[in-house]
Structure formats: structure tokens, C-alpha cells
Amino acid sequence: MMNKEQIKELISKMSLREKIGQLNQSAKAKDAKVQAKYEEMCRNGEMGSMILAGTSTAGNTDEFKVNTEYYNEFQKIAVNESRLGIPLIYGRDVIHGHRTVFPIPLASACSFNPELIQSCYRATAVEATAEGIHWTFSPMIDLCRDPRWGRIIEGPGEDPYVGARFAKAAVKGFQGDDLSARDSMVACAKHYLGYGFSEGGRDYNTTDISGYTLHNCVLPAFRAAVNAGCATVMSSFNDINGEPVAASEYYIKELLHKELGFEGFVVSDWAAV
């Protein structure tokens, strides 16, 4: 793992195109033509990461299972054939287990047992990293009090305290004590912010959240994730009181980075920007 000085030195060598390229994430190539395009992007330093999925099933169908040989070919190109040799980051929606399937997050939170939850996510990280996955888009820590919302099962429920304990346990489980360890996986707290308050339980819908509810109910789980060392955060689809979170200087720069002290990077949800 590179230290901050090495990272600064590397960035100083990068062209603007390469810097933008590192922000680009691609899904699995659907045909030979797209694959050739991706390979060329890797050679030109125009791809920073790949998500191991190409559909809404997030890689859980036979068509999009992890194929280490396929993804290793892209990694070889990025490391050996690009100008700066920056490796690709491989991400996947590893939500409640990889090969071994554990209870859904809502059920896990119902155990009121953070130690058990942490051990489940530790086991998940060991399995997923063994197949070359570096980054999980989990834990989902959206507080939700409307059972009509279709994604309510992916989060820890309606209680801010339980959500915060769940967030800490999941992050610690995924990332372990040392992020540079082979069996440690980068966690991603999502969906920042207020996604579970979608109006009428309709997914992707607008949200109307008071300052009191935002700071005392919605934010505690994200604060706990940040304090646990969570390396990445995913911005949400929704707007809050008319302001799209994915394009909000206040919610991302002021609240997340400055107030909560988050030092990692923010990734948008699928095409949210």
C-alpha cells in the first residue's frame, strides 16, 4: 500500500486525462467489441475500477459470476502496459455473504449482536478477497421507517442506535485491522444520505427531511462508519429538500468531509450523477 507522499508523487506525473480516467468505473464487457475498447482504456490509463456486474442482479447470476481469469487479463494490461502501471480496483456488491450466505442486514441487525455481525462480515471479506475482489459496496446503512420501500431489507432498520452499531461492526468486519492485508476489503457506507426516506416508499424518489431528523436519525450510522475507518462512501440517488445529494457541496464537502471528518473518497450510485 502506498503512503501519502508516494500517492502525491504519482498524481504529479499524471496527465489530466489520466486523472479523469481514474474516476471512470466500467461494468463487465458485454461483447468482444466492448472488451477491446476496455482493454484500450486500460492501456491509456482511462479506467480506475471495474464493477463485477453488468445487470441489476449485481453479479449473482451465472452470467456475471466472478471470473478471475477474465478480470486478471485487464489487470495485466493496466499494470504492465499502461504508462504509470496503476492497478485496477475491482468492486462488487458483496452484501450479506459471498460464497457463504449470511442473514440479510435487517435480520442481522435484529440479533442485537455486533460481535456476531462483525464475524460474519469478516468471513465474507476472506471469501471475496480470495477471488480478487478489493472493494464492496456495503454496508447499506440507510435508516428507514416506511416498510413500503423495496430496499428496506438491505439496511439495519429504523433505530439510529442499532444502525450505528451495525455500521461499525460491518466496517470492522470487512476491513479488518489492516487494509493492506490480503483478506481485507474496502467497505463503502451507503447510501449517503437519506435514501431510506424516499417519499411514499417509492425508490429513487425525492426526500423531505428536517434538520433534526437528518442529524439525529439519519446521520448517526454514517458517523459510526466514518469513525470505524470506512474508506469509501456512496452518494445516493435522492435529493434532500430539492437538492440532489450527488451534486451537493453541502452534504458531501461540508457535512461528510468537514463535519464528520471523512478522509476517503465518494463514489456515486449507478449513474446517479
PDB file of C-alpha atoms in Angstrom:
ATOM      1  CA  MET A   1       0.000   0.000   0.000  1.00  0.00           C
ATOM      2  CA  MET A   2       1.343   3.427  -0.979  1.00  0.00           C
ATOM      3  CA  ASN A   3       1.831   6.182   1.566  1.00  0.00           C
ATOM      4  CA  LYS A   4       0.570   9.754   1.050  1.00  0.00           C
ATOM      5  CA  GLU A   5       3.883  11.031  -0.291  1.00  0.00           C
ATOM      6  CA  GLN A   6       4.077   8.271  -2.892  1.00  0.00           C
ATOM      7  CA  ILE A   7       0.490   8.994  -3.926  1.00  0.00           C
ATOM      8  CA  LYS A   8       1.247  12.710  -4.328  1.00  0.00           C
ATOM      9  CA  GLU A   9       4.285  11.884  -6.444  1.00  0.00           C
ATOM     10  CA  LEU A  10       2.243   9.584  -8.649  1.00  0.00           C
ATOM     11  CA  ILE A  11      -0.510  12.173  -9.119  1.00  0.00           C
ATOM     12  CA  SER A  12       2.081  14.782 -10.115  1.00  0.00           C
ATOM     13  CA  LYS A  13       3.081  12.545 -13.040  1.00  0.00           C
ATOM     14  CA  MET A  14      -0.462  12.056 -14.299  1.00  0.00           C
ATOM     15  CA  SER A  15      -1.985  13.915 -17.200  1.00  0.00           C
ATOM     16  CA  LEU A  16      -5.446  15.448 -16.825  1.00  0.00           C
ATOM     17  CA  ARG A  17      -6.848  12.654 -18.992  1.00  0.00           C
ATOM     18  CA  GLU A  18      -5.313  10.011 -16.718  1.00  0.00           C
ATOM     19  CA  LYS A  19      -6.691  11.721 -13.621  1.00  0.00           C
ATOM     20  CA  ILE A  20     -10.159  11.723 -15.128  1.00  0.00           C
ATOM     21  CA  GLY A  21      -9.623   8.120 -16.192  1.00  0.00           C
ATOM     22  CA  GLN A  22      -9.088   7.066 -12.581  1.00  0.00           C
ATOM     23  CA  LEU A  23     -12.620   8.310 -11.845  1.00  0.00           C
ATOM     24  CA  ASN A  24     -14.066   6.011 -14.501  1.00  0.00           C
ATOM     25  CA  GLN A  25     -15.662   2.711 -13.488  1.00  0.00           C
ATOM     26  CA  SER A  26     -16.732   0.135 -16.065  1.00  0.00           C
ATOM     27  CA  ALA A  27     -19.034  -2.859 -15.874  1.00  0.00           C
ATOM     28  CA  LYS A  28     -18.304  -6.243 -17.415  1.00  0.00           C
ATOM     29  CA  ALA A  29     -17.895  -6.106 -21.200  1.00  0.00           C
ATOM     30  CA  LYS A  30     -20.967  -7.482 -22.951  1.00  0.00           C
ATOM     31  CA  ASP A  31     -19.204  -8.491 -26.195  1.00  0.00           C
ATOM     32  CA  ALA A  32     -15.782  -8.656 -27.872  1.00  0.00           C
ATOM     33  CA  LYS A  33     -16.066  -5.125 -29.265  1.00  0.00           C
ATOM     34  CA  VAL A  34     -16.677  -3.605 -25.833  1.00  0.00           C
ATOM     35  CA  GLN A  35     -13.933  -5.777 -24.334  1.00  0.00           C
ATOM     36  CA  ALA A  36     -11.412  -4.466 -26.880  1.00  0.00           C
ATOM     37  CA  LYS A  37     -12.486  -0.921 -26.015  1.00  0.00           C
ATOM     38  CA  TYR A  38     -11.956  -1.608 -22.301  1.00  0.00           C
ATOM     39  CA  GLU A  39      -8.524  -3.093 -22.946  1.00  0.00           C
ATOM     40  CA  GLU A  40      -7.505   0.050 -24.831  1.00  0.00           C
ATOM     41  CA  MET A  41      -8.837   2.208 -21.997  1.00  0.00           C
ATOM     42  CA  CYS A  42      -6.668   0.253 -19.551  1.00  0.00           C
ATOM     43  CA  ARG A  43      -3.599   0.807 -21.737  1.00  0.00           C
ATOM     44  CA  ASN A  44      -4.316   4.540 -21.831  1.00  0.00           C
ATOM     45  CA  GLY A  45      -4.888   4.836 -18.082  1.00  0.00           C
ATOM     46  CA  GLU A  46      -8.528   5.739 -18.695  1.00  0.00           C
ATOM     47  CA  MET A  47     -10.103   3.272 -16.276  1.00  0.00           C
ATOM     48  CA  GLY A  48      -9.748   3.292 -12.499  1.00  0.00           C
ATOM     49  CA  SER A  49     -12.026   0.463 -11.460  1.00  0.00           C
ATOM     50  CA  MET A  50     -14.413  -2.226 -12.652  1.00  0.00           C
ATOM     51  CA  ILE A  51     -17.639  -3.338 -11.053  1.00  0.00           C
ATOM     52  CA  LEU A  52     -18.052  -7.097 -11.267  1.00  0.00           C
ATOM     53  CA  ALA A  53     -21.594  -6.883 -12.545  1.00  0.00           C
ATOM     54  CA  GLY A  54     -23.377  -5.845 -15.669  1.00  0.00           C
ATOM     55  CA  THR A  55     -27.014  -6.048 -14.602  1.00  0.00           C
ATOM     56  CA  SER A  56     -29.257  -5.144 -11.666  1.00  0.00           C
ATOM     57  CA  THR A  57     -28.591  -8.605 -10.205  1.00  0.00           C
ATOM     58  CA  ALA A  58     -25.179  -7.278  -9.138  1.00  0.00           C
ATOM     59  CA  GLY A  59     -23.262 -10.297 -10.348  1.00  0.00           C
ATOM     60  CA  ASN A  60     -25.336 -13.016  -8.697  1.00  0.00           C
ATOM     61  CA  THR A  61     -26.450 -14.791 -11.868  1.00  0.00           C
ATOM     62  CA  ASP A  62     -24.382 -17.417 -13.689  1.00  0.00           C
ATOM     63  CA  GLU A  63     -23.717 -14.928 -16.495  1.00  0.00           C
ATOM     64  CA  PHE A  64     -21.990 -12.461 -14.218  1.00  0.00           C
ATOM     65  CA  LYS A  65     -20.263 -14.624 -11.625  1.00  0.00           C
ATOM     66  CA  VAL A  66     -16.702 -13.679 -10.739  1.00  0.00           C
ATOM     67  CA  ASN A  67     -14.312 -14.918 -13.420  1.00  0.00           C
ATOM     68  CA  THR A  68     -10.813 -14.318 -12.064  1.00  0.00           C
ATOM     69  CA  GLU A  69      -9.082 -15.271 -15.314  1.00  0.00           C
ATOM     70  CA  TYR A  70     -11.168 -12.759 -17.276  1.00  0.00           C
ATOM     71  CA  TYR A  71     -10.507  -9.903 -14.851  1.00  0.00           C
ATOM     72  CA  ASN A  72      -6.827 -10.788 -14.436  1.00  0.00           C
ATOM     73  CA  GLU A  73      -6.331 -10.066 -18.144  1.00  0.00           C
ATOM     74  CA  PHE A  74      -7.468  -6.471 -17.622  1.00  0.00           C
ATOM     75  CA  GLN A  75      -5.256  -6.184 -14.549  1.00  0.00           C
ATOM     76  CA  LYS A  76      -2.204  -7.360 -16.503  1.00  0.00           C
ATOM     77  CA  ILE A  77      -2.839  -4.678 -19.123  1.00  0.00           C
ATOM     78  CA  ALA A  78      -3.303  -1.943 -16.511  1.00  0.00           C
ATOM     79  CA  VAL A  79      -0.131  -2.871 -14.593  1.00  0.00           C
ATOM     80  CA  ASN A  80       2.181  -3.888 -17.440  1.00  0.00           C
ATOM     81  CA  GLU A  81       1.032  -1.908 -20.470  1.00  0.00           C
ATOM     82  CA  SER A  82      -0.223   1.447 -19.171  1.00  0.00           C
ATOM     83  CA  ARG A  83       2.174   4.384 -18.801  1.00  0.00           C
ATOM     84  CA  LEU A  84       2.069   4.550 -14.984  1.00  0.00           C
ATOM     85  CA  GLY A  85       1.093   0.949 -14.184  1.00  0.00           C
ATOM     86  CA  ILE A  86      -1.758   1.860 -11.833  1.00  0.00           C
ATOM     87  CA  PRO A  87      -3.713  -1.304 -10.979  1.00  0.00           C
ATOM     88  CA  LEU A  88      -7.481  -1.541 -11.347  1.00  0.00           C
ATOM     89  CA  ILE A  89      -9.761  -1.695  -8.327  1.00  0.00           C
ATOM     90  CA  TYR A  90     -12.330  -4.496  -8.549  1.00  0.00           C
ATOM     91  CA  GLY A  91     -15.614  -3.776  -6.780  1.00  0.00           C
ATOM     92  CA  ARG A  92     -18.729  -5.874  -6.266  1.00  0.00           C
ATOM     93  CA  ASP A  93     -21.986  -5.776  -4.325  1.00  0.00           C
ATOM     94  CA  VAL A  94     -20.952  -8.218  -1.611  1.00  0.00           C
ATOM     95  CA  ILE A  95     -23.887  -7.522   0.679  1.00  0.00           C
ATOM     96  CA  HIS A  96     -24.514 -10.362   3.150  1.00  0.00           C
ATOM     97  CA  GLY A  97     -22.043 -13.021   2.178  1.00  0.00           C
ATOM     98  CA  HIS A  98     -20.057 -14.121  -0.842  1.00  0.00           C
ATOM     99  CA  ARG A  99     -19.917 -17.904  -1.238  1.00  0.00           C
ATOM    100  CA  THR A 100     -21.367 -18.386   2.228  1.00  0.00           C
ATOM    101  CA  VAL A 101     -24.696 -16.573   2.567  1.00  0.00           C
ATOM    102  CA  PHE A 102     -25.498 -14.931   5.898  1.00  0.00           C
ATOM    103  CA  PRO A 103     -28.819 -13.404   7.033  1.00  0.00           C
ATOM    104  CA  ILE A 104     -29.917 -10.216   5.270  1.00  0.00           C
ATOM    105  CA  PRO A 105     -28.768  -6.992   7.013  1.00  0.00           C
ATOM    106  CA  LEU A 106     -32.215  -6.321   8.501  1.00  0.00           C
ATOM    107  CA  ALA A 107     -32.200  -9.774  10.102  1.00  0.00           C
ATOM    108  CA  SER A 108     -28.569  -9.429  11.222  1.00  0.00           C
ATOM    109  CA  ALA A 109     -29.392  -6.164  12.975  1.00  0.00           C
ATOM    110  CA  CYS A 110     -32.258  -7.919  14.762  1.00  0.00           C
ATOM    111  CA  SER A 111     -29.689 -10.102  16.519  1.00  0.00           C
ATOM    112  CA  PHE A 112     -28.522  -7.061  18.547  1.00  0.00           C
ATOM    113  CA  ASN A 113     -25.123  -8.759  18.487  1.00  0.00           C
ATOM    114  CA  PRO A 114     -22.427  -6.543  16.917  1.00  0.00           C
ATOM    115  CA  GLU A 115     -19.677  -9.081  17.607  1.00  0.00           C
ATOM    116  CA  LEU A 116     -21.530 -11.772  15.662  1.00  0.00           C
ATOM    117  CA  ILE A 117     -22.266  -9.343  12.830  1.00  0.00           C
ATOM    118  CA  GLN A 118     -18.596  -8.360  12.637  1.00  0.00           C
ATOM    119  CA  SER A 119     -17.521 -12.005  12.460  1.00  0.00           C
ATOM    120  CA  CYS A 120     -19.954 -12.650   9.582  1.00  0.00           C
ATOM    121  CA  TYR A 121     -18.571  -9.737   7.586  1.00  0.00           C
ATOM    122  CA  ARG A 122     -15.007 -10.810   8.365  1.00  0.00           C
ATOM    123  CA  ALA A 123     -15.763 -14.242   6.908  1.00  0.00           C
ATOM    124  CA  THR A 124     -17.360 -12.569   3.883  1.00  0.00           C
ATOM    125  CA  ALA A 125     -14.243 -10.472   3.287  1.00  0.00           C
ATOM    126  CA  VAL A 126     -11.974 -13.524   3.471  1.00  0.00           C
ATOM    127  CA  GLU A 127     -14.045 -15.342   0.834  1.00  0.00           C
ATOM    128  CA  ALA A 128     -14.451 -12.363  -1.515  1.00  0.00           C
ATOM    129  CA  THR A 129     -10.829 -11.221  -1.447  1.00  0.00           C
ATOM    130  CA  ALA A 130      -9.743 -14.783  -2.246  1.00  0.00           C
ATOM    131  CA  GLU A 131     -11.450 -14.242  -5.629  1.00  0.00           C
ATOM    132  CA  GLY A 132      -9.697 -10.937  -6.251  1.00  0.00           C
ATOM    133  CA  ILE A 133     -12.388  -8.510  -5.077  1.00  0.00           C
ATOM    134  CA  HIS A 134     -10.932  -5.401  -3.443  1.00  0.00           C
ATOM    135  CA  TRP A 135     -13.982  -3.268  -2.718  1.00  0.00           C
ATOM    136  CA  THR A 136     -17.523  -3.976  -1.560  1.00  0.00           C
ATOM    137  CA  PHE A 137     -20.473  -1.608  -1.987  1.00  0.00           C
ATOM    138  CA  SER A 138     -21.615  -2.335   1.532  1.00  0.00           C
ATOM    139  CA  PRO A 139     -22.729  -1.818   4.280  1.00  0.00           C
ATOM    140  CA  MET A 140     -26.025  -0.243   3.379  1.00  0.00           C
ATOM    141  CA  ILE A 141     -26.917   1.744   6.484  1.00  0.00           C
ATOM    142  CA  ASP A 142     -29.988   3.676   5.346  1.00  0.00           C
ATOM    143  CA  LEU A 143     -32.385   4.280   8.210  1.00  0.00           C
ATOM    144  CA  CYS A 144     -35.930   3.584   7.008  1.00  0.00           C
ATOM    145  CA  ARG A 145     -39.308   3.672   8.736  1.00  0.00           C
ATOM    146  CA  ASP A 146     -41.551   3.005   5.745  1.00  0.00           C
ATOM    147  CA  PRO A 147     -41.993  -0.736   5.033  1.00  0.00           C
ATOM    148  CA  ARG A 148     -43.257   0.120   1.535  1.00  0.00           C
ATOM    149  CA  TRP A 149     -39.694   0.898   0.468  1.00  0.00           C
ATOM    150  CA  GLY A 150     -38.469  -2.083  -1.539  1.00  0.00           C
ATOM    151  CA  ARG A 151     -34.887  -1.898  -0.282  1.00  0.00           C
ATOM    152  CA  ILE A 152     -35.675  -1.826   3.437  1.00  0.00           C
ATOM    153  CA  ILE A 153     -34.334  -5.373   3.867  1.00  0.00           C
ATOM    154  CA  GLU A 154     -30.821  -4.243   2.842  1.00  0.00           C
ATOM    155  CA  GLY A 155     -30.375  -1.944   5.832  1.00  0.00           C
ATOM    156  CA  PRO A 156     -30.367  -2.291   9.620  1.00  0.00           C
ATOM    157  CA  GLY A 157     -33.898  -0.945  10.188  1.00  0.00           C
ATOM    158  CA  GLU A 158     -35.422   2.080  11.842  1.00  0.00           C
ATOM    159  CA  ASP A 159     -33.383   2.709  15.001  1.00  0.00           C
ATOM    160  CA  PRO A 160     -30.402   5.120  14.870  1.00  0.00           C
ATOM    161  CA  TYR A 161     -28.518   3.407  17.708  1.00  0.00           C
ATOM    162  CA  VAL A 162     -28.902  -0.093  16.249  1.00  0.00           C
ATOM    163  CA  GLY A 163     -27.937   1.272  12.823  1.00  0.00           C
ATOM    164  CA  ALA A 164     -24.770   2.849  14.204  1.00  0.00           C
ATOM    165  CA  ARG A 165     -23.704  -0.353  15.974  1.00  0.00           C
ATOM    166  CA  PHE A 166     -24.400  -2.349  12.797  1.00  0.00           C
ATOM    167  CA  ALA A 167     -22.396   0.101  10.669  1.00  0.00           C
ATOM    168  CA  LYS A 168     -19.352  -0.098  12.917  1.00  0.00           C
ATOM    169  CA  ALA A 169     -19.459  -3.902  13.073  1.00  0.00           C
ATOM    170  CA  ALA A 170     -19.810  -4.318   9.304  1.00  0.00           C
ATOM    171  CA  VAL A 171     -16.978  -1.889   8.501  1.00  0.00           C
ATOM    172  CA  LYS A 172     -14.655  -3.535  11.029  1.00  0.00           C
ATOM    173  CA  GLY A 173     -15.539  -6.949   9.629  1.00  0.00           C
ATOM    174  CA  PHE A 174     -14.887  -6.030   6.014  1.00  0.00           C
ATOM    175  CA  GLN A 175     -11.723  -4.005   6.567  1.00  0.00           C
ATOM    176  CA  GLY A 176     -10.163  -5.872   9.479  1.00  0.00           C
ATOM    177  CA  ASP A 177      -7.281  -4.288  11.377  1.00  0.00           C
ATOM    178  CA  ASP A 178      -5.078  -3.617   8.344  1.00  0.00           C
ATOM    179  CA  LEU A 179      -6.438  -2.549   4.959  1.00  0.00           C
ATOM    180  CA  SER A 180      -3.235  -3.665   3.249  1.00  0.00           C
ATOM    181  CA  ALA A 181      -3.803  -7.268   4.376  1.00  0.00           C
ATOM    182  CA  ARG A 182      -4.710  -9.756   1.650  1.00  0.00           C
ATOM    183  CA  ASP A 183      -8.012 -10.649   3.306  1.00  0.00           C
ATOM    184  CA  SER A 184      -9.114  -7.068   3.997  1.00  0.00           C
ATOM    185  CA  MET A 185     -11.739  -5.480   1.806  1.00  0.00           C
ATOM    186  CA  VAL A 186     -12.554  -1.794   1.375  1.00  0.00           C
ATOM    187  CA  ALA A 187     -16.014  -1.036   2.762  1.00  0.00           C
ATOM    188  CA  CYS A 188     -18.415   1.525   1.288  1.00  0.00           C
ATOM    189  CA  ALA A 189     -21.082   3.083   3.519  1.00  0.00           C
ATOM    190  CA  LYS A 190     -24.257   3.734   1.527  1.00  0.00           C
ATOM    191  CA  HIS A 191     -26.478   5.426   0.575  1.00  0.00           C
ATOM    192  CA  TYR A 192     -25.375   8.844   1.669  1.00  0.00           C
ATOM    193  CA  LEU A 193     -27.751  10.467   2.513  1.00  0.00           C
ATOM    194  CA  GLY A 194     -31.409   9.905   3.432  1.00  0.00           C
ATOM    195  CA  TYR A 195     -32.179   7.407   0.673  1.00  0.00           C
ATOM    196  CA  GLY A 196     -34.418   5.385   3.003  1.00  0.00           C
ATOM    197  CA  PHE A 197     -36.771   8.365   3.348  1.00  0.00           C
ATOM    198  CA  SER A 198     -37.924   8.159  -0.299  1.00  0.00           C
ATOM    199  CA  GLU A 199     -41.385   9.683  -0.408  1.00  0.00           C
ATOM    200  CA  GLY A 200     -44.140   7.084  -0.187  1.00  0.00           C
ATOM    201  CA  GLY A 201     -41.562   4.289  -0.229  1.00  0.00           C
ATOM    202  CA  ARG A 202     -41.072   4.851  -3.965  1.00  0.00           C
ATOM    203  CA  ASP A 203     -37.460   4.101  -4.889  1.00  0.00           C
ATOM    204  CA  TYR A 204     -35.347   6.930  -6.389  1.00  0.00           C
ATOM    205  CA  ASN A 205     -37.976   9.417  -5.216  1.00  0.00           C
ATOM    206  CA  THR A 206     -37.451  12.769  -3.554  1.00  0.00           C
ATOM    207  CA  THR A 207     -36.931  13.046   0.203  1.00  0.00           C
ATOM    208  CA  ASP A 208     -38.098  15.734   2.607  1.00  0.00           C
ATOM    209  CA  ILE A 209     -36.071  15.578   5.828  1.00  0.00           C
ATOM    210  CA  SER A 210     -35.904  18.079   8.679  1.00  0.00           C
ATOM    211  CA  GLY A 211     -32.560  19.108  10.138  1.00  0.00           C
ATOM    212  CA  TYR A 212     -33.443  17.411  13.420  1.00  0.00           C
ATOM    213  CA  THR A 213     -34.259  14.078  11.771  1.00  0.00           C
ATOM    214  CA  LEU A 214     -31.241  14.284   9.475  1.00  0.00           C
ATOM    215  CA  HIS A 215     -28.709  14.835  12.273  1.00  0.00           C
ATOM    216  CA  ASN A 216     -30.287  12.677  14.988  1.00  0.00           C
ATOM    217  CA  CYS A 217     -31.715   9.777  12.994  1.00  0.00           C
ATOM    218  CA  VAL A 218     -30.167   9.530   9.534  1.00  0.00           C
ATOM    219  CA  LEU A 219     -26.592  10.611  10.204  1.00  0.00           C
ATOM    220  CA  PRO A 220     -25.538   8.501  13.251  1.00  0.00           C
ATOM    221  CA  ALA A 221     -24.867   5.322  11.238  1.00  0.00           C
ATOM    222  CA  PHE A 222     -22.666   7.226   8.781  1.00  0.00           C
ATOM    223  CA  ARG A 223     -20.840   8.914  11.634  1.00  0.00           C
ATOM    224  CA  ALA A 224     -20.202   5.478  13.159  1.00  0.00           C
ATOM    225  CA  ALA A 225     -18.953   4.115   9.824  1.00  0.00           C
ATOM    226  CA  VAL A 226     -16.554   7.052   9.394  1.00  0.00           C
ATOM    227  CA  ASN A 227     -15.284   6.703  12.966  1.00  0.00           C
ATOM    228  CA  ALA A 228     -14.706   2.984  12.317  1.00  0.00           C
ATOM    229  CA  GLY A 229     -12.384   3.927   9.443  1.00  0.00           C
ATOM    230  CA  CYS A 230     -14.682   3.245   6.480  1.00  0.00           C
ATOM    231  CA  ALA A 231     -12.573   4.037   3.420  1.00  0.00           C
ATOM    232  CA  THR A 232     -15.327   4.929   0.923  1.00  0.00           C
ATOM    233  CA  VAL A 233     -18.877   6.295   0.879  1.00  0.00           C
ATOM    234  CA  MET A 234     -21.514   6.027  -1.851  1.00  0.00           C
ATOM    235  CA  SER A 235     -23.703   9.038  -2.595  1.00  0.00           C
ATOM    236  CA  SER A 236     -27.413   8.366  -3.005  1.00  0.00           C
ATOM    237  CA  PHE A 237     -29.873   8.844  -5.863  1.00  0.00           C
ATOM    238  CA  ASN A 238     -32.263  11.089  -3.971  1.00  0.00           C
ATOM    239  CA  ASP A 239     -32.418  14.793  -3.426  1.00  0.00           C
ATOM    240  CA  ILE A 240     -32.986  16.210   0.054  1.00  0.00           C
ATOM    241  CA  ASN A 241     -35.437  19.090   0.186  1.00  0.00           C
ATOM    242  CA  GLY A 242     -34.838  19.694  -3.524  1.00  0.00           C
ATOM    243  CA  GLU A 243     -31.035  19.430  -3.521  1.00  0.00           C
ATOM    244  CA  PRO A 244     -29.532  16.366  -5.297  1.00  0.00           C
ATOM    245  CA  VAL A 245     -27.085  14.726  -2.897  1.00  0.00           C
ATOM    246  CA  ALA A 246     -24.743  13.533  -5.661  1.00  0.00           C
ATOM    247  CA  ALA A 247     -24.148  17.166  -6.685  1.00  0.00           C
ATOM    248  CA  SER A 248     -24.312  18.800  -3.259  1.00  0.00           C
ATOM    249  CA  GLU A 249     -21.337  20.742  -1.941  1.00  0.00           C
ATOM    250  CA  TYR A 250     -23.034  20.980   1.456  1.00  0.00           C
ATOM    251  CA  TYR A 251     -23.846  17.307   2.005  1.00  0.00           C
ATOM    252  CA  ILE A 252     -20.617  15.905   0.571  1.00  0.00           C
ATOM    253  CA  LYS A 253     -17.978  18.541   1.225  1.00  0.00           C
ATOM    254  CA  GLU A 254     -19.241  20.377   4.289  1.00  0.00           C
ATOM    255  CA  LEU A 255     -21.183  17.702   6.180  1.00  0.00           C
ATOM    256  CA  LEU A 256     -19.384  14.487   5.237  1.00  0.00           C
ATOM    257  CA  HIS A 257     -15.777  15.610   4.836  1.00  0.00           C
ATOM    258  CA  LYS A 258     -15.564  18.562   7.209  1.00  0.00           C
ATOM    259  CA  GLU A 259     -18.107  17.840   9.956  1.00  0.00           C
ATOM    260  CA  LEU A 260     -17.831  14.044  10.087  1.00  0.00           C
ATOM    261  CA  GLY A 261     -14.113  14.076   9.232  1.00  0.00           C
ATOM    262  CA  PHE A 262     -14.339  11.579   6.374  1.00  0.00           C
ATOM    263  CA  GLU A 263     -10.976  11.282   4.572  1.00  0.00           C
ATOM    264  CA  GLY A 264     -11.801   8.684   1.931  1.00  0.00           C
ATOM    265  CA  PHE A 265     -13.444   9.092  -1.460  1.00  0.00           C
ATOM    266  CA  VAL A 266     -17.078   9.243  -2.537  1.00  0.00           C
ATOM    267  CA  VAL A 267     -18.420   7.096  -5.373  1.00  0.00           C
ATOM    268  CA  SER A 268     -21.779   7.806  -6.953  1.00  0.00           C
ATOM    269  CA  ASP A 269     -24.505   5.198  -7.092  1.00  0.00           C
ATOM    270  CA  TRP A 270     -25.096   3.627 -10.520  1.00  0.00           C
ATOM    271  CA  ALA A 271     -25.369   6.552 -12.980  1.00  0.00           C
ATOM    272  CA  ALA A 272     -26.641   8.807 -10.167  1.00  0.00           C
ATOM    273  CA  VAL A 273     -24.606  11.753 -11.394  1.00  0.00           C
TER     274      VAL A 273
END
